[in-house]
Amino acid sequence: MRTPVPDYLRQVLRQCSDNTDGALADYIPELANVDPERFAVALCMGDGKVYAAGDSETEFTNQSMSKPFVYALALRDRGLAEVQARVGVEPSGDPFNEMSLGEDGRPSNPMINSGAIATHSLIGGPEVPVEDKFELIRRGLSAFAGRELGIDEAVFESEFATSSRNMAFAHMLRHHGMVEQTALGLVRGYTLQCSVKVTVRDLAVMAVTLGMGGRNPITGEQVVPEWVSRQVLSVMMTCGMYDAAGDWMTGVGIPAKSGVSGGILGALPGQVGLAAFSPKIDRHGNSVRGVRVFERLSGDLNLHLMGIQEARVRLLLSSGDVELDDGTAHHLRLQGALYFGSVEQLFRDLDEVPEGEAVVVDLTKVTYVNPVGRRMLLDGMRGLGEGSRRLILVDPDGVLSDPTGSGVDMSVVSELSEA
Ligand code: GLU
């Protein structure tokens, strides 16, 4: 059977390509020189499988899409408290190029330029000279993408030569004691960071790395710890789409970040990374066609974070009888993910099985177990096993194996070769 995803992605591009609204970002002169018709989309699944359509090999500068990843690297390098002391997590409601400092001089969040410059300054710690921070960032972005990323010199020169506004932000941050480095050094580094070249494919991989708890599913590298990815995705959700964050949350519902080069990346935790590219942007700075693509993907594929994820809720695949050597047992076949909500339902299913009957809990089709689901299931099964029921756990792939050692007695767990 052939996956329908590539055809579907081509269809989405076709259907969104008649929209010619928007304009190229021209406040960075070099950005006005790109082909406005370029159009691409990519998905990276949680296991690293990438699907792409359109101009998916075209490179463009990542601009503000670097901000969530540099925020992630700063959190990794400095910890939450030190980063929070310099940059907040509240949506500003202002455009990205407003300074939006709070009364304490802290930028509202890391997704606006003033916050991104403050974030840049934190990379590597105070002992790293400002001119060395960009290379740490370039390596970090490359680890997210799973390949070496370079910069677009022409875009860098063009933006750096016209960066008076960002220079003003850096001076103000220094005035408020939020950064220690020179404004020129910081803006140079920040502009280099924005000039890193990516494709939609890179962006989808970078996004899924955040969505999978900081681990790049292609290279296997744990780029940032899981708590960092949760923090970053939360800030993307509330602040990622410039001043259109509320529209985005309600309409699309995927944590995302856009850049004025026309790219948008999004990450649905535990599921998929998404990216779109089309250079013409709206008045907020978001790619016009890119927004359409995300609206389509979210609607068609049921990706809205606040939508009910049915596949996760329905844990019970089938319930019936199975013949064992020494009699009949009740056979519960589970599928999908074991987590708080789904295991809670399982216990109610188990309660329906009459006392004294043997029960086979079959995890063959379970794909993911989170720590809470694991502990609940093991604790619960131990409790049930201590009663009058006989419990048999079928776990051929070892999804429930307990490397962290939760202290749960595994002696109730036995294997059934055929169920
Ligand atoms: N380098 C751009 C700037 O600082 C990034 C803007 C963006 O992509 O939102 O203006």
Short mmCIF file of N, CA, C and O in Angstrom, two decimals, residues 335-377:
data_model
loop_
_atom_site.label_atom_id
_atom_site.label_comp_id
_atom_site.label_asym_id
_atom_site.label_seq_id
_atom_site.Cartn_x
_atom_site.Cartn_y
_atom_site.Cartn_z
N GLN A 335 -4.25 -0.29 21.91
CA GLN A 335 -3.51 0.34 20.81
C GLN A 335 -3.20 1.79 21.18
O GLN A 335 -3.85 2.37 22.05
N GLY A 336 -2.21 2.36 20.50
CA GLY A 336 -1.92 3.80 20.67
C GLY A 336 -1.01 4.06 21.86
O GLY A 336 -0.04 3.35 22.07
N ALA A 337 -1.35 5.08 22.61
CA ALA A 337 -0.44 5.56 23.65
C ALA A 337 -0.99 5.30 25.05
O ALA A 337 -2.18 5.43 25.29
N LEU A 338 -0.11 4.92 25.95
CA LEU A 338 -0.49 4.77 27.37
C LEU A 338 -0.07 6.05 28.09
O LEU A 338 1.11 6.35 28.20
N TYR A 339 -1.04 6.77 28.56
CA TYR A 339 -0.76 7.98 29.35
C TYR A 339 -1.90 8.10 30.35
O TYR A 339 -2.79 7.23 30.39
N PHE A 340 -1.91 9.15 31.14
CA PHE A 340 -2.89 9.25 32.22
C PHE A 340 -4.32 8.94 31.77
O PHE A 340 -4.99 8.06 32.31
N GLY A 341 -4.78 9.67 30.71
CA GLY A 341 -6.18 9.55 30.30
C GLY A 341 -6.53 8.16 29.79
O GLY A 341 -7.61 7.64 30.06
N SER A 342 -5.62 7.55 29.04
CA SER A 342 -5.97 6.27 28.43
C SER A 342 -5.86 5.12 29.44
O SER A 342 -6.67 4.20 29.43
N VAL A 343 -4.91 5.18 30.35
CA VAL A 343 -4.78 4.10 31.34
C VAL A 343 -5.94 4.16 32.34
O VAL A 343 -6.45 3.13 32.78
N GLU A 344 -6.38 5.37 32.64
CA GLU A 344 -7.54 5.51 33.53
C GLU A 344 -8.74 4.79 32.94
O GLU A 344 -9.48 4.09 33.64
N GLN A 345 -8.92 4.92 31.62
CA GLN A 345 -10.03 4.21 30.96
C GLN A 345 -9.83 2.70 31.00
O GLN A 345 -10.77 1.93 31.16
N LEU A 346 -8.60 2.29 30.86
CA LEU A 346 -8.31 0.85 30.88
C LEU A 346 -8.75 0.22 32.20
O LEU A 346 -9.30 -0.88 32.23
N PHE A 347 -8.50 0.95 33.29
CA PHE A 347 -8.90 0.38 34.59
C PHE A 347 -10.40 0.19 34.66
O PHE A 347 -10.88 -0.78 35.24
N ARG A 348 -11.14 1.08 34.04
CA ARG A 348 -12.60 0.88 34.05
C ARG A 348 -12.98 -0.33 33.21
O ARG A 348 -13.89 -1.08 33.56
N ASP A 349 -12.24 -0.54 32.10
CA ASP A 349 -12.51 -1.76 31.30
C ASP A 349 -12.18 -3.00 32.12
O ASP A 349 -12.90 -4.00 32.09
N LEU A 350 -11.08 -2.94 32.86
CA LEU A 350 -10.67 -4.11 33.66
C LEU A 350 -11.69 -4.39 34.76
O LEU A 350 -11.93 -5.55 35.10
N ASP A 351 -12.27 -3.32 35.30
CA ASP A 351 -13.27 -3.49 36.35
C ASP A 351 -14.47 -4.29 35.90
O ASP A 351 -15.15 -4.92 36.69
N GLU A 352 -14.76 -4.26 34.61
CA GLU A 352 -15.93 -4.97 34.09
C GLU A 352 -15.69 -6.48 34.01
O GLU A 352 -16.62 -7.24 33.84
N VAL A 353 -14.41 -6.88 34.07
CA VAL A 353 -14.12 -8.32 33.98
C VAL A 353 -14.45 -8.97 35.32
O VAL A 353 -13.98 -8.49 36.35
N PRO A 354 -15.27 -10.02 35.33
CA PRO A 354 -15.67 -10.63 36.60
C PRO A 354 -14.48 -11.10 37.42
O PRO A 354 -13.49 -11.58 36.86
N GLU A 355 -14.59 -10.95 38.74
CA GLU A 355 -13.56 -11.46 39.66
C GLU A 355 -13.27 -12.92 39.35
O GLU A 355 -14.17 -13.66 38.97
N GLY A 356 -12.04 -13.31 39.50
CA GLY A 356 -11.71 -14.73 39.35
C GLY A 356 -11.37 -15.11 37.92
O GLY A 356 -10.80 -16.16 37.68
N GLU A 357 -11.67 -14.25 36.94
CA GLU A 357 -11.33 -14.59 35.55
C GLU A 357 -9.91 -14.17 35.23
O GLU A 357 -9.41 -13.17 35.76
N ALA A 358 -9.28 -14.91 34.34
CA ALA A 358 -7.94 -14.51 33.90
C ALA A 358 -8.08 -13.40 32.85
O ALA A 358 -9.03 -13.39 32.07
N VAL A 359 -7.14 -12.46 32.88
CA VAL A 359 -7.17 -11.34 31.92
C VAL A 359 -5.83 -11.26 31.19
O VAL A 359 -4.78 -11.27 31.83
N VAL A 360 -5.90 -11.17 29.87
CA VAL A 360 -4.69 -10.93 29.09
C VAL A 360 -4.72 -9.46 28.64
O VAL A 360 -5.66 -9.04 27.96
N VAL A 361 -3.73 -8.69 29.08
CA VAL A 361 -3.61 -7.30 28.61
C VAL A 361 -2.52 -7.28 27.55
O VAL A 361 -1.35 -7.53 27.83
N ASP A 362 -2.95 -6.98 26.33
CA ASP A 362 -2.07 -7.18 25.18
C ASP A 362 -1.58 -5.83 24.64
O ASP A 362 -2.37 -5.02 24.13
N LEU A 363 -0.29 -5.56 24.80
CA LEU A 363 0.28 -4.26 24.41
C LEU A 363 0.92 -4.28 23.03
O LEU A 363 1.66 -3.35 22.67
N THR A 364 0.65 -5.35 22.25
CA THR A 364 1.35 -5.50 20.96
C THR A 364 1.21 -4.24 20.10
O THR A 364 2.15 -3.85 19.40
N LYS A 365 0.07 -3.58 20.14
CA LYS A 365 -0.15 -2.42 19.26
C LYS A 365 0.02 -1.08 20.00
O LYS A 365 -0.38 -0.03 19.48
N VAL A 366 0.57 -1.13 21.18
CA VAL A 366 0.83 0.13 21.90
C VAL A 366 2.16 0.71 21.40
O VAL A 366 3.16 0.01 21.33
N THR A 367 2.12 1.99 21.00
CA THR A 367 3.31 2.57 20.38
C THR A 367 4.10 3.47 21.32
O THR A 367 5.25 3.77 21.08
N TYR A 368 3.45 3.94 22.37
CA TYR A 368 4.14 4.92 23.21
C TYR A 368 3.61 4.81 24.63
O TYR A 368 2.41 4.62 24.83
N VAL A 369 4.50 4.89 25.59
CA VAL A 369 4.09 4.85 27.00
C VAL A 369 4.79 6.01 27.69
O VAL A 369 6.02 6.11 27.63
N ASN A 370 4.04 6.90 28.30
CA ASN A 370 4.76 7.96 29.03
C ASN A 370 4.93 7.52 30.49
O ASN A 370 4.33 6.53 30.93
N PRO A 371 5.79 8.19 31.23
CA PRO A 371 6.13 7.69 32.57
C PRO A 371 4.91 7.54 33.48
O PRO A 371 4.83 6.60 34.27
N VAL A 372 3.95 8.45 33.35
CA VAL A 372 2.75 8.36 34.20
C VAL A 372 1.94 7.13 33.81
O VAL A 372 1.48 6.37 34.67
N GLY A 373 1.78 6.91 32.50
CA GLY A 373 1.03 5.74 32.03
C GLY A 373 1.67 4.46 32.49
O GLY A 373 1.00 3.51 32.93
N ARG A 374 3.00 4.42 32.44
CA ARG A 374 3.72 3.21 32.85
C ARG A 374 3.50 2.93 34.33
O ARG A 374 3.17 1.82 34.74
N ARG A 375 3.68 3.97 35.14
CA ARG A 375 3.56 3.76 36.59
C ARG A 375 2.14 3.36 36.96
O ARG A 375 1.93 2.43 37.75
N MET A 376 1.17 4.04 36.37
CA MET A 376 -0.22 3.70 36.68
C MET A 376 -0.52 2.26 36.30
O MET A 376 -1.16 1.52 37.04
N LEU A 377 -0.07 1.86 35.12
CA LEU A 377 -0.41 0.51 34.66
C LEU A 377 0.26 -0.54 35.54
O LEU A 377 -0.37 -1.50 35.98
#
